[in-house]
Amino acid sequence: MIKIKLMETLQKETVAELLELMNRVNYFETLKPNNDSFAATLKISSYAELQVMISALLKGSITLLQTETSGKAFPDAMVLVEMALQLLPNDEMELLDVVRRVGLNS
């Protein structure tokens, strides 16, 4: 019985030390709460770089799907395609359509 209480005390102290360390240092800064999920910031220098990133994700997905042998490639490719989809600048694409229409009407 004493051994169990000692173990419980040590576990509580370890948890308390861990919580103190977490509060002292800014860990867990990459993922930000976003409703029922998390968001991470990706720093990109330009739309050209964004296009290269999206293209690389899609090309990697295509390669995975073309060389798929074990059945594992499909989930990996899906993750890459989902990332590419999230990176697509939808609002900017709408703006380009408006700019194109205005340019054609001039």
Coordinates of C-alpha atoms in Angstrom, one line a residue:
M1 CA 0.0 0.0 0.0
I2 CA 2.8 2.4 0.8
K3 CA 4.5 1.6 -2.5
I4 CA 1.3 2.5 -4.4
K5 CA 1.0 5.8 -2.5
L6 CA 4.6 6.6 -3.2
M7 CA 4.1 5.9 -6.9
E8 CA 1.0 8.1 -7.0
T9 CA 2.9 10.9 -5.3
L10 CA 5.8 10.6 -7.8
Q11 CA 3.4 10.6 -10.7
K12 CA 1.7 13.7 -9.4
E13 CA 5.0 15.5 -8.9
T14 CA 6.1 14.5 -12.4
V15 CA 2.9 15.8 -13.9
A16 CA 3.2 19.1 -11.9
E17 CA 6.8 19.5 -13.1
L18 CA 5.8 18.9 -16.7
L19 CA 2.9 21.4 -16.5
E20 CA 5.3 24.0 -14.9
L21 CA 7.8 23.5 -17.7
M22 CA 5.1 23.8 -20.4
N23 CA 3.8 27.1 -18.8
R24 CA 7.3 28.5 -18.5
V25 CA 8.4 27.9 -22.1
N26 CA 6.2 28.6 -25.1
Y27 CA 5.7 25.1 -26.4
F28 CA 2.8 24.2 -28.6
E29 CA 3.0 27.3 -30.7
T30 CA 2.8 25.7 -34.2
L31 CA -0.8 24.6 -34.0
K32 CA -3.4 27.3 -33.3
P33 CA -7.0 26.3 -32.2
N34 CA -9.4 26.8 -35.0
N35 CA -13.0 25.8 -34.1
D36 CA -12.9 22.0 -33.8
S37 CA -9.5 21.6 -35.4
F38 CA -6.1 23.3 -35.6
A39 CA -4.4 25.7 -38.0
A40 CA -0.7 26.1 -38.7
T41 CA 1.0 29.1 -40.4
L42 CA 3.0 28.6 -43.5
K43 CA 5.3 31.4 -44.5
I44 CA 5.5 31.9 -48.3
S45 CA 7.3 34.7 -50.0
S46 CA 5.2 35.1 -53.1
Y47 CA 2.3 33.6 -55.2
A48 CA 5.0 32.1 -57.5
E49 CA 6.4 30.2 -54.5
L50 CA 2.9 29.1 -53.5
Q51 CA 2.3 27.8 -57.0
V52 CA 5.6 25.8 -56.9
M53 CA 4.5 24.3 -53.5
I54 CA 1.1 23.3 -54.8
S55 CA 2.6 21.9 -58.0
A56 CA 5.1 19.8 -56.0
L57 CA 2.4 18.4 -53.7
L58 CA 0.3 17.4 -56.7
K59 CA 3.3 15.9 -58.6
G60 CA 4.2 14.0 -55.5
S61 CA 0.7 12.7 -55.3
I62 CA 0.7 11.6 -58.9
T63 CA 4.0 9.8 -58.4
L64 CA 2.7 8.0 -55.3
L65 CA -0.4 6.9 -57.1
Q66 CA 1.5 5.8 -60.2
T67 CA 3.9 3.7 -58.2
E68 CA 1.3 2.3 -55.7
T69 CA 2.0 -1.3 -54.9
S70 CA 1.2 -1.8 -51.3
G71 CA -2.1 0.1 -50.9
K72 CA -0.3 2.5 -48.6
A73 CA 0.2 5.1 -51.3
F74 CA -3.4 6.1 -51.6
P75 CA -3.7 7.5 -48.1
D76 CA -0.4 9.3 -48.4
A77 CA -1.4 10.8 -51.8
M78 CA -4.7 11.9 -50.3
V79 CA -2.9 13.8 -47.5
L80 CA -0.8 15.6 -50.2
V81 CA -3.8 16.4 -52.3
E82 CA -5.7 17.8 -49.2
M83 CA -2.7 20.0 -48.4
A84 CA -2.6 21.3 -52.0
L85 CA -6.3 22.0 -51.9
Q86 CA -6.0 24.0 -48.7
L87 CA -3.2 26.1 -50.2
L88 CA -5.1 27.1 -53.3
P89 CA -5.7 30.8 -53.2
N90 CA -9.4 30.8 -54.1
D91 CA -10.2 34.4 -53.3
E92 CA -7.2 35.6 -55.4
M93 CA -8.4 33.4 -58.3
E94 CA -11.8 35.1 -58.2
L95 CA -10.0 38.4 -58.3
L96 CA -8.1 37.3 -61.4
D97 CA -11.4 36.5 -63.1
V98 CA -12.7 39.9 -62.4
V99 CA -9.5 41.6 -63.5
R100 CA -9.6 39.5 -66.7
R101 CA -13.2 40.5 -67.5
V102 CA -12.4 44.2 -66.8
G103 CA -9.3 43.9 -69.1
L104 CA -11.3 42.3 -71.9
N105 CA -14.0 45.0 -71.7
S106 CA -11.5 47.8 -72.0

